[in-house]
Amino acid sequence: MQENKQPSEIQGELPQPPDGESVPPQPTNEQAPPDTDTMPRIEETLRQLELKAAEHHDAWLRARAETENVRRRAQEDIAKASKFAAEKFAAAMLPVKDSLEAALTIEKQTLESLREGVELTLKQLNAAFQNGGLTEEDPAGQKFDPNKHQAISAIEAEGEPNTVINVLQKGYLLHGRVIRPAMVMVSKAKGT
């Protein structure tokens, strides 16, 4: 039988094992002091990570600014390119204008000298067109192409239908792109 003990007597007492057995030590409610070596390592790691984060943020800001600068420069280049795209062509046209003005300053011209001047001016103009990538579309005798030609009328004629028989106005292409279609008359089969 157990005797009745006061709670104050029981607190410090541990149960005793049966005879001859040992009891392993029981953990206490007191915590071990923190490892003083672990705390500085965590703080140092945190500080290093904050420095790396600051470096990455700075690099990101610089990359963003550089991207903005490249975009702005590209927009300026595009604006300048479109603004001055015709500069080379305009420079090639100036001699043509000079020749025409010179022809008008001569008071007494013969028909032959005027014709020669106009022919030379036309050569200058054709050279300027060629250097600028502007080519002439003269489709006489060719098959009608609705992408390059504008049919004004169709006339009954011998030969294959839809052939250009008369060019009323030449067309022009700029680097292969139609800037003015040729105005033409096309043939149609007789009796249609």
Short mmCIF file of C-alpha atoms in Angstrom, two decimals:
data_model
loop_
_atom_site.label_atom_id
_atom_site.label_comp_id
_atom_site.label_asym_id
_atom_site.label_seq_id
_atom_site.Cartn_x
_atom_site.Cartn_y
_atom_site.Cartn_z
CA MET A 1 0.00 0.00 0.00
CA GLN A 2 1.11 3.47 -0.74
CA GLU A 3 1.15 6.12 1.82
CA ASN A 4 -0.46 9.45 1.16
CA LYS A 5 2.14 12.09 0.52
CA GLN A 6 1.78 15.80 0.21
CA PRO A 7 2.17 17.30 -3.28
CA SER A 8 5.24 19.21 -2.12
CA GLU A 9 6.95 15.91 -1.31
CA ILE A 10 6.01 14.32 -4.66
CA GLN A 11 7.44 17.10 -6.91
CA GLY A 12 11.05 16.37 -6.42
CA GLU A 13 10.65 12.62 -6.23
CA LEU A 14 11.11 10.43 -9.25
CA PRO A 15 9.54 7.02 -9.55
CA GLN A 16 11.98 4.33 -8.62
CA PRO A 17 12.49 1.39 -10.94
CA PRO A 18 12.03 -2.11 -9.68
CA ASP A 19 15.05 -3.57 -7.97
CA GLY A 20 18.26 -3.66 -9.96
CA GLU A 21 17.18 -1.63 -13.02
CA SER A 22 18.54 1.75 -13.95
CA VAL A 23 16.44 4.60 -15.28
CA PRO A 24 17.61 6.75 -18.19
CA PRO A 25 17.88 10.45 -17.42
CA GLN A 26 14.68 12.40 -18.13
CA PRO A 27 14.78 15.69 -20.06
CA THR A 28 14.22 18.82 -18.10
CA ASN A 29 12.08 21.83 -19.04
CA GLU A 30 15.13 24.03 -19.16
CA GLN A 31 16.47 24.67 -22.72
CA ALA A 32 20.12 24.46 -23.55
CA PRO A 33 21.72 27.81 -24.17
CA PRO A 34 21.63 28.76 -27.89
CA ASP A 35 24.68 27.86 -29.90
CA THR A 36 26.48 31.19 -30.04
CA ASP A 37 28.30 30.10 -33.21
CA THR A 38 25.06 29.60 -35.23
CA MET A 39 23.59 33.10 -34.81
CA PRO A 40 26.48 35.01 -36.37
CA ARG A 41 26.51 32.64 -39.35
CA ILE A 42 22.82 33.27 -40.01
CA GLU A 43 23.23 37.04 -39.69
CA GLU A 44 26.27 36.99 -41.97
CA THR A 45 24.42 34.89 -44.55
CA LEU A 46 21.46 37.26 -44.42
CA ARG A 47 23.75 40.28 -44.89
CA GLN A 48 25.47 38.62 -47.88
CA LEU A 49 22.12 37.75 -49.46
CA GLU A 50 20.91 41.32 -49.00
CA LEU A 51 24.09 42.60 -50.71
CA LYS A 52 23.57 40.19 -53.63
CA ALA A 53 19.94 41.25 -53.91
CA ALA A 54 21.02 44.90 -54.01
CA GLU A 55 23.60 44.09 -56.73
CA HIS A 56 21.02 42.24 -58.81
CA HIS A 57 18.53 45.08 -58.42
CA ASP A 58 21.16 47.59 -59.51
CA ALA A 59 22.08 45.44 -62.52
CA TRP A 60 18.41 45.12 -63.43
CA LEU A 61 17.93 48.89 -63.23
CA ARG A 62 20.97 49.47 -65.45
CA ALA A 63 19.77 46.89 -68.00
CA ARG A 64 16.33 48.49 -68.03
CA ALA A 65 17.83 51.94 -68.59
CA GLU A 66 20.04 50.59 -71.41
CA THR A 67 17.02 48.97 -73.04
CA GLU A 68 15.13 52.26 -72.89
CA ASN A 69 18.10 54.07 -74.45
CA VAL A 70 18.35 51.52 -77.28
CA ARG A 71 14.60 51.78 -77.93
CA ARG A 72 14.74 55.60 -77.95
CA ARG A 73 17.76 55.63 -80.31
CA ALA A 74 16.02 53.18 -82.65
CA GLN A 75 12.93 55.40 -82.77
CA GLU A 76 15.10 58.44 -83.54
CA ASP A 77 16.90 56.50 -86.30
CA ILE A 78 13.57 55.45 -87.83
CA ALA A 79 12.31 59.02 -87.71
CA LYS A 80 15.49 60.30 -89.37
CA ALA A 81 15.41 57.54 -91.99
CA SER A 82 11.86 58.35 -93.01
CA LYS A 83 12.53 62.09 -92.91
CA PHE A 84 15.63 61.88 -95.10
CA ALA A 85 14.73 58.83 -97.21
CA ALA A 86 14.43 60.89 -100.38
CA GLU A 87 17.68 62.79 -99.81
CA LYS A 88 19.71 60.79 -102.36
CA PHE A 89 16.92 60.98 -104.93
CA ALA A 90 16.45 64.71 -104.33
CA ALA A 91 20.18 65.30 -104.82
CA ALA A 92 20.00 63.41 -108.14
CA MET A 93 17.07 65.58 -109.25
CA LEU A 94 18.88 68.88 -108.70
CA PRO A 95 20.95 68.68 -111.94
CA VAL A 96 17.73 68.04 -113.87
CA LYS A 97 16.20 71.19 -112.41
CA ASP A 98 19.41 73.13 -113.14
CA SER A 99 19.33 72.00 -116.78
CA LEU A 100 15.70 73.03 -117.20
CA GLU A 101 16.38 76.45 -115.67
CA ALA A 102 19.44 76.92 -117.88
CA ALA A 103 17.34 76.10 -120.97
CA LEU A 104 14.84 78.78 -120.01
CA THR A 105 17.51 81.48 -119.62
CA ILE A 106 18.63 81.23 -123.25
CA GLU A 107 16.64 83.83 -125.17
CA LYS A 108 17.15 82.89 -128.80
CA GLN A 109 17.04 79.13 -129.16
CA THR A 110 16.68 77.11 -132.26
CA LEU A 111 14.37 74.15 -132.28
CA GLU A 112 17.36 71.82 -132.62
CA SER A 113 19.24 73.26 -129.64
CA LEU A 114 16.08 73.11 -127.52
CA ARG A 115 15.55 69.47 -128.52
CA GLU A 116 19.15 68.58 -127.67
CA GLY A 117 18.80 70.26 -124.28
CA VAL A 118 15.58 68.40 -123.53
CA GLU A 119 17.17 65.07 -124.57
CA LEU A 120 20.16 65.67 -122.28
CA THR A 121 17.83 66.64 -119.44
CA LEU A 122 15.79 63.46 -120.02
CA LYS A 123 19.01 61.41 -119.84
CA GLN A 124 19.82 63.05 -116.50
CA LEU A 125 16.31 62.30 -115.27
CA ASN A 126 16.49 58.64 -116.38
CA ALA A 127 19.86 58.26 -114.64
CA ALA A 128 18.39 59.73 -111.43
CA PHE A 129 15.44 57.32 -111.68
CA GLN A 130 17.75 54.35 -112.23
CA ASN A 131 19.98 55.28 -109.29
CA GLY A 132 16.90 55.69 -107.10
CA GLY A 133 15.55 52.24 -108.02
CA LEU A 134 12.70 53.63 -110.12
CA THR A 135 12.04 51.58 -113.27
CA GLU A 136 9.70 52.20 -116.16
CA GLU A 137 6.85 49.79 -116.96
CA ASP A 138 6.14 49.88 -120.72
CA PRO A 139 4.02 46.77 -121.36
CA ALA A 140 3.30 47.16 -125.10
CA GLY A 141 2.77 43.71 -126.62
CA GLN A 142 2.81 41.94 -123.22
CA LYS A 143 0.06 39.97 -121.54
CA PHE A 144 -2.18 42.22 -119.42
CA ASP A 145 -1.17 42.07 -115.72
CA PRO A 146 -3.76 43.63 -113.38
CA ASN A 147 -1.07 44.04 -110.72
CA LYS A 148 0.99 46.38 -112.93
CA HIS A 149 -1.48 47.65 -115.54
CA GLN A 150 -4.74 49.56 -115.51
CA ALA A 151 -6.97 48.76 -118.48
CA ILE A 152 -8.80 51.82 -119.79
CA SER A 153 -10.60 50.01 -122.61
CA ALA A 154 -10.70 46.77 -124.56
CA ILE A 155 -10.57 46.80 -128.34
CA GLU A 156 -11.27 43.97 -130.78
CA ALA A 157 -7.98 43.03 -132.36
CA GLU A 158 -6.13 40.22 -134.06
CA GLY A 159 -4.05 37.99 -131.83
CA GLU A 160 -4.43 36.71 -128.31
CA PRO A 161 -7.04 38.37 -126.09
CA ASN A 162 -5.89 40.34 -123.00
CA THR A 163 -2.72 41.57 -124.68
CA VAL A 164 -1.65 45.19 -124.26
CA ILE A 165 -2.03 46.83 -127.66
CA ASN A 166 -1.58 50.47 -126.72
CA VAL A 167 0.13 52.20 -123.77
CA LEU A 168 -1.51 55.52 -122.91
CA GLN A 169 0.75 56.24 -119.92
CA LYS A 170 3.79 54.32 -118.76
CA GLY A 171 3.79 52.83 -115.28
CA TYR A 172 6.61 52.99 -112.73
CA LEU A 173 7.98 50.56 -110.16
CA LEU A 174 10.10 51.48 -107.16
CA HIS A 175 12.35 48.52 -106.34
CA GLY A 176 9.75 46.23 -107.91
CA ARG A 177 6.75 47.79 -106.15
CA VAL A 178 4.15 49.51 -108.32
CA ILE A 179 3.93 53.22 -107.61
CA ARG A 180 1.90 53.98 -110.74
CA PRO A 181 0.27 51.33 -112.92
CA ALA A 182 0.57 51.68 -116.70
CA MET A 183 -2.65 52.87 -118.34
CA VAL A 184 -3.26 50.58 -121.29
CA MET A 185 -5.72 49.44 -123.91
CA VAL A 186 -6.06 45.66 -124.21
CA SER A 187 -7.20 43.40 -126.99
CA LYS A 188 -10.35 41.32 -126.89
CA ALA A 189 -11.50 38.56 -129.17
CA LYS A 190 -13.48 39.67 -132.20
CA GLY A 191 -17.23 39.29 -131.93
CA THR A 192 -17.40 39.52 -128.12
#
